[in-house]
Coordinates of C-alpha atoms and ligand atoms in Angstrom, one line a residue:
M1 CA 4.6 16.4 -13.3
K2 CA 5.9 13.8 -15.8
N3 CA 8.4 11.5 -14.1
I4 CA 7.5 9.4 -11.0
S5 CA 9.8 6.9 -9.3
I6 CA 8.3 4.0 -7.4
I7 CA 10.6 2.3 -4.9
G8 CA 9.7 -1.4 -4.3
G9 CA 8.3 -3.8 -6.9
G10 CA 6.0 -5.8 -4.6
T11 CA 2.2 -5.9 -4.7
M12 CA 1.7 -2.2 -3.8
G13 CA 4.7 -0.9 -5.8
N14 CA 3.6 -2.7 -9.0
G15 CA 0.0 -1.6 -8.6
I16 CA 1.0 2.0 -8.2
A17 CA 3.4 1.8 -11.2
H18 CA 0.5 0.3 -13.2
V19 CA -1.9 3.1 -12.4
M20 CA 0.6 5.9 -12.9
A21 CA 1.9 4.6 -16.2
L22 CA -1.7 4.0 -17.4
H23 CA -2.4 7.7 -16.8
G24 CA 0.6 8.7 -19.0
F25 CA 3.3 9.3 -16.4
H26 CA 6.9 8.1 -17.1
V27 CA 7.5 5.6 -14.3
Q28 CA 10.9 4.5 -13.0
L29 CA 10.3 1.3 -11.0
I30 CA 13.1 0.6 -8.6
D31 CA 14.0 -2.6 -6.8
K32 CA 17.4 -3.9 -5.9
N33 CA 16.2 -7.4 -6.8
D34 CA 16.1 -8.2 -10.5
A35 CA 13.7 -11.1 -9.9
A36 CA 11.3 -8.8 -8.1
L37 CA 11.3 -6.4 -11.0
Q38 CA 10.7 -9.2 -13.5
K39 CA 7.8 -10.5 -11.4
A40 CA 6.4 -6.9 -11.1
M41 CA 6.4 -6.4 -14.8
Q42 CA 4.7 -9.8 -15.3
T43 CA 2.0 -8.9 -12.8
I44 CA 1.4 -5.5 -14.4
E45 CA 1.1 -7.1 -17.8
K46 CA -1.3 -9.8 -16.4
N47 CA -3.5 -7.1 -14.7
L48 CA -3.5 -4.9 -17.9
E49 CA -4.6 -7.9 -19.9
R50 CA -7.4 -8.4 -17.4
Q51 CA -8.5 -4.8 -17.9
L52 CA -8.3 -5.2 -21.6
Q53 CA -10.4 -8.4 -21.6
K54 CA -13.1 -6.4 -19.6
N55 CA -12.9 -3.5 -22.1
H56 CA -11.7 -1.1 -19.4
I57 CA -8.7 -0.2 -21.6
N58 CA -7.8 -0.8 -25.2
V59 CA -4.7 -2.4 -26.8
D60 CA -2.9 1.0 -27.3
Q61 CA -3.4 1.9 -23.6
K62 CA -1.9 -1.5 -22.6
E63 CA 1.1 -1.0 -24.8
M64 CA 1.6 2.6 -23.8
T65 CA 1.4 1.6 -20.1
L66 CA 4.1 -1.0 -20.5
A67 CA 6.3 1.4 -22.5
N68 CA 6.0 4.0 -19.8
I69 CA 7.7 1.9 -17.2
Q70 CA 11.5 1.6 -16.9
C71 CA 13.1 -0.6 -14.4
F72 CA 16.1 0.3 -12.2
N73 CA 18.2 -1.5 -9.5
E74 CA 19.6 1.6 -7.8
I75 CA 17.9 4.5 -6.1
S76 CA 20.6 6.9 -7.2
T77 CA 19.9 6.4 -11.0
G78 CA 16.2 5.6 -10.6
V79 CA 15.3 8.9 -9.0
A80 CA 17.6 11.3 -10.9
S81 CA 14.9 12.9 -13.1
S82 CA 11.9 12.4 -10.8
E83 CA 9.4 15.0 -9.6
L84 CA 7.7 12.6 -7.2
I85 CA 9.1 9.5 -5.5
I86 CA 6.7 7.0 -4.0
E87 CA 8.2 4.5 -1.6
A88 CA 6.4 1.2 -1.3
V89 CA 8.8 -1.2 0.5
T90 CA 8.2 -3.5 3.4
E91 CA 6.6 -2.0 6.6
I92 CA 9.9 -1.8 8.5
E93 CA 10.6 1.7 10.0
S94 CA 14.4 1.5 9.8
T95 CA 14.3 0.3 6.1
K96 CA 11.9 3.1 5.1
M97 CA 14.0 5.7 7.0
E98 CA 17.1 4.6 5.1
I99 CA 15.3 4.7 1.7
F100 CA 14.0 8.2 2.5
R101 CA 17.6 9.3 3.4
L102 CA 18.9 7.9 0.1
A103 CA 16.0 9.3 -2.0
D104 CA 16.5 12.7 -0.4
L105 CA 20.2 12.6 -1.2
H106 CA 19.8 11.7 -4.9
A107 CA 16.5 13.4 -5.9
S108 CA 16.3 16.9 -7.3
P109 CA 15.5 19.7 -4.7
N110 CA 12.0 20.1 -5.9
C111 CA 11.0 16.4 -5.9
I112 CA 8.2 15.4 -3.5
L113 CA 8.9 12.3 -1.4
A114 CA 5.8 10.2 -0.6
S115 CA 5.4 6.9 1.3
N116 CA 2.8 4.3 0.8
T117 CA 3.2 3.3 4.5
S118 CA 0.0 1.9 6.1
S119 CA 1.0 2.9 9.6
I120 CA 4.5 4.4 10.1
S121 CA 4.6 8.1 11.1
I122 CA 5.1 10.4 8.1
S123 CA 6.5 13.1 10.4
K124 CA 9.2 10.7 11.5
L125 CA 10.1 9.7 7.9
A126 CA 10.2 13.4 7.0
E127 CA 12.8 14.0 9.7
A128 CA 15.1 11.5 7.9
T129 CA 15.3 14.1 5.0
K130 CA 16.4 17.7 4.5
R131 CA 13.1 18.5 2.8
P132 CA 10.5 17.7 5.5
E133 CA 8.0 20.1 3.9
K134 CA 8.0 18.0 0.8
V135 CA 7.2 14.6 2.5
I136 CA 3.7 13.2 2.5
G137 CA 1.8 9.9 2.8
M138 CA 0.0 8.4 -0.2
H139 CA -1.6 5.2 1.2
F140 CA -3.0 3.2 -1.7
M141 CA -5.2 0.2 -1.3
N142 CA -4.8 -3.3 -2.7
P143 CA -5.6 -4.1 -5.5
V144 CA -4.4 -0.6 -6.6
P145 CA -5.9 -0.7 -10.1
V146 CA -9.3 -1.3 -8.6
M147 CA -9.6 0.5 -5.3
K148 CA -10.7 4.2 -5.5
L149 CA -9.2 5.5 -2.3
V150 CA -5.8 7.1 -1.7
E151 CA -5.5 8.0 2.0
I152 CA -3.3 11.2 2.0
I153 CA -1.4 11.8 5.2
E154 CA -0.2 15.2 6.2
G155 CA 2.9 15.0 8.3
K156 CA 3.4 17.8 10.9
H157 CA 6.2 19.3 8.7
G158 CA 4.4 19.1 5.3
S159 CA 3.6 22.2 3.3
K160 CA 0.2 23.2 1.9
E161 CA 1.8 23.3 -1.6
T162 CA 2.9 19.6 -1.3
L163 CA -0.6 18.6 -0.1
E164 CA -2.3 20.5 -3.0
T165 CA 0.0 18.9 -5.6
I166 CA -0.6 15.4 -4.3
V167 CA -4.4 15.8 -4.0
K168 CA -4.5 17.1 -7.6
L169 CA -2.3 14.2 -8.8
T170 CA -4.6 11.6 -7.0
Q171 CA -7.6 13.0 -8.9
T172 CA -5.7 12.9 -12.2
I173 CA -5.2 9.2 -11.8
G174 CA -8.9 8.6 -11.2
K175 CA -8.7 8.1 -7.5
T176 CA -10.4 9.9 -4.6
P177 CA -8.0 11.6 -2.1
C178 CA -9.1 11.5 1.6
V179 CA -6.8 13.7 3.7
V180 CA -6.0 12.8 7.3
K181 CA -3.5 13.9 9.9
D182 CA -0.5 11.8 10.9
A183 CA -1.6 9.5 13.8
P184 CA -1.0 5.7 14.4
G185 CA -2.8 3.7 11.7
F186 CA -4.1 6.9 10.2
I187 CA -7.9 6.3 9.7
S188 CA -8.0 3.3 7.4
N189 CA -6.0 0.9 9.7
R190 CA -7.2 2.4 12.9
L191 CA -10.7 1.3 11.9
L192 CA -9.9 -1.8 9.9
M193 CA -7.4 -3.6 12.1
P194 CA -9.5 -3.6 15.3
M195 CA -12.3 -5.2 13.3
I196 CA -10.0 -7.9 11.9
N197 CA -8.5 -8.5 15.4
E198 CA -12.0 -8.8 16.9
A199 CA -13.0 -11.3 14.2
I200 CA -9.9 -13.4 15.1
L201 CA -10.8 -13.2 18.8
A202 CA -14.3 -14.4 18.1
L203 CA -12.9 -17.3 16.1
Q204 CA -10.4 -18.0 18.9
E205 CA -13.2 -18.1 21.5
G206 CA -15.2 -20.5 19.3
I207 CA -18.1 -18.2 18.8
S208 CA -18.3 -19.4 15.2
D209 CA -16.2 -20.7 12.4
A210 CA -14.2 -18.6 9.9
K211 CA -16.6 -18.9 7.0
T212 CA -19.6 -18.0 9.1
I213 CA -17.9 -14.9 10.7
D214 CA -16.9 -13.8 7.2
D215 CA -20.4 -14.5 5.8
I216 CA -22.0 -12.3 8.5
M217 CA -19.9 -9.3 7.4
K218 CA -20.3 -10.0 3.7
L219 CA -24.0 -10.7 3.7
G220 CA -25.0 -8.4 6.6
M221 CA -22.8 -5.4 6.1
A222 CA -22.1 -5.7 2.3
H223 CA -18.3 -6.0 2.8
P224 CA -16.8 -7.5 -0.4
M225 CA -14.6 -9.8 1.7
G226 CA -15.1 -11.0 5.3
P227 CA -12.5 -9.8 7.9
L228 CA -10.7 -13.1 8.1
Q229 CA -10.4 -13.5 4.3
L230 CA -9.3 -9.9 4.1
A231 CA -6.6 -10.5 6.8
D232 CA -5.3 -13.4 4.7
Y233 CA -5.3 -11.2 1.6
I234 CA -3.4 -8.3 3.4
G235 CA -1.0 -10.8 5.1
L236 CA -1.3 -11.9 8.7
D237 CA 2.2 -10.6 9.5
V238 CA 1.3 -7.2 8.1
C239 CA -1.9 -7.2 10.2
H240 CA 0.1 -8.1 13.3
N241 CA 2.7 -5.3 12.7
I242 CA 0.0 -2.7 12.3
L243 CA -1.8 -3.8 15.5
C244 CA 1.5 -3.5 17.3
I245 CA 2.0 0.0 16.0
L246 CA -1.5 0.9 17.1
E247 CA -1.0 -0.6 20.6
E248 CA 2.4 1.2 21.0
G249 CA 1.2 4.5 19.5
F250 CA -1.9 4.8 21.6
Q251 CA -0.5 2.9 24.6
N252 CA -3.7 1.0 24.7
A253 CA -4.1 -2.8 25.1
K254 CA -7.3 -2.9 23.2
Y255 CA -5.2 -3.1 20.0
H256 CA -3.2 -6.1 21.4
P257 CA -3.0 -8.8 18.6
A258 CA -5.0 -11.9 19.3
E259 CA -3.1 -15.0 20.3
L260 CA -4.5 -17.0 17.4
L261 CA -3.0 -14.4 15.0
K262 CA 0.4 -14.8 16.6
G263 CA 0.1 -18.6 16.5
K264 CA -0.6 -18.6 12.7
I265 CA 2.4 -16.4 12.1
D266 CA 4.7 -18.6 14.2
K267 CA 3.6 -21.6 12.0
G268 CA 4.5 -19.6 8.9
K269 CA 0.8 -19.3 7.9
L270 CA 0.7 -15.7 6.6
G271 CA -2.3 -15.9 4.4
V272 CA -2.6 -16.0 0.6
K273 CA 1.1 -15.4 0.0
T274 CA 2.1 -18.6 1.9
G275 CA -0.9 -20.7 0.7
E276 CA -2.6 -20.8 4.1
G277 CA -3.9 -18.4 6.8
F278 CA -7.4 -18.6 8.1
Y279 CA -8.2 -20.4 4.8
K280 CA -6.2 -22.7 2.5
Y281 CA -5.3 -21.4 -1.0
Ligands
CAA301 N1 -5.9 -5.4 -11.4 C1 -6.9 -5.0 -12.3 N2 -8.2 -5.4 -12.1 C2 -8.5 -6.2 -11.1 C3 -7.5 -6.6 -10.2 C4 -6.2 -6.2 -10.4 N3 -5.2 -6.6 -9.6 N4 -8.1 -7.4 -9.2 C5 -9.4 -7.4 -9.5 N5 -9.6 -6.7 -10.6 C6 -10.9 -6.4 -11.2 C7 -11.6 -7.6 -11.9 O1 -11.2 -7.7 -13.3 C8 -13.1 -7.2 -11.8 O2 -13.4 -6.3 -12.8 P1 -15.0 -6.1 -13.3 O3 -15.7 -5.5 -12.2 O4 -14.9 -5.2 -14.5 O5 -15.5 -7.5 -13.6 C9 -13.2 -6.5 -10.5 O6 -11.8 -6.0 -10.2 C10 -13.6 -7.5 -9.4 O7 -12.7 -8.6 -9.3 P2 -13.1 -10.1 -9.3 O8 -14.4 -10.3 -10.2 O9 -11.9 -10.9 -9.7 O10 -13.4 -10.5 -7.8 P3 -14.3 -9.8 -6.7 O11 -15.5 -9.2 -7.3 O12 -14.3 -10.8 -5.7 O13 -13.4 -8.5 -6.3 C11 -11.7 -7.5 -4.9 C12 -12.0 -8.7 -5.9 C13 -11.7 -6.2 -5.8 C14 -10.3 -7.8 -4.4 C15 -12.8 -7.5 -3.8 O14 -12.9 -8.7 -3.2 C16 -12.5 -6.4 -2.8 O15 -12.8 -5.2 -3.0 N6 -12.0 -6.9 -1.6 C17 -11.6 -6.0 -0.5 C18 -10.3 -5.4 -0.9 C19 -9.8 -4.4 0.2 O16 -10.5 -4.3 1.3 N7 -8.7 -3.9 0.0 C20 -8.1 -3.0 1.0 C21 -7.1 -3.9 1.8 S1 -6.3 -2.9 3.0 C22 -5.0 -2.3 2.2 O17 -4.8 -2.5 1.0 C23 -4.1 -1.4 2.9 C24 -3.6 -1.7 4.3 O18 -3.0 -0.8 4.8 C25 -3.7 -2.9 4.9

């Protein structure tokens, strides 16, 4: 495998492009918005510089990584020579389905289609294509250059060959693949989001303040970030969407998003990206 297309230049898309290009793959980074592509390349350069300063990479690796990334506005041209496409656009099912349909239309017959979705059904995305056996989930974690996990999701139509190829690729880029079946929230968010929601409920009930709740998990459970800080980092709207997918998927009210979470979103306080969530940035 040499050519990998990444659709979406946001936080996850640029992180995935960074890691793939650093490991020698030719990356076609696709976003219909020029400003998003420009911002993605600036972020990749900034994060490579951070790795260079810490002696994790050398100058040649930084330059090779940047030279390995080519930007495109259109899926049709950006996927033409790809052996793998990784979709990393916003968590809206209809948008992802349309991108899968288009990628399937323009990609070569052997190309694997992966989604970085954090909760949408891989089997359903596969059904938007004519190659369901070549569709798989590759759920990267933010910040992608740092986090070791890639949660690999096997859809019900996926082939053993597709799974083996993606597991091998994940190891090649220095990450650890953890394979799970397709179910709401997979494993990562099925476990993470109830913890975040519970922390928000405790805050809502006045059991303690945000910093103390976070300190308890940081100092007592060795979490690098407390659940409320992590929710701000992920985005409160994203957390809300995932909780709704869990509630609907399992038909269980225990996943119902806390009122305080909804209140923050209504006020436009979505976390780090808007300058305020449970904390101010
Ligand atoms: N690119 C490259 N390197 C980066 C980086 C980036 N974007 N961000 C951080 N780093 C590096 C730093 O340079 C630093 O390197 P050294 O160890 O060599 O010094 C290291 O990572 C740690 O960073 P910092 O010193 O700046 O800060 P920190 O120690 O507070 O760590 C953190 C920052 C890595 C984000 C840490 O707080 C952490 O692990 N937080 C939890 C992150 C997490 O849980 N992510 C998963 C979110 S869920 C998700 O993504 C998916 C979903 O479906 C919702």
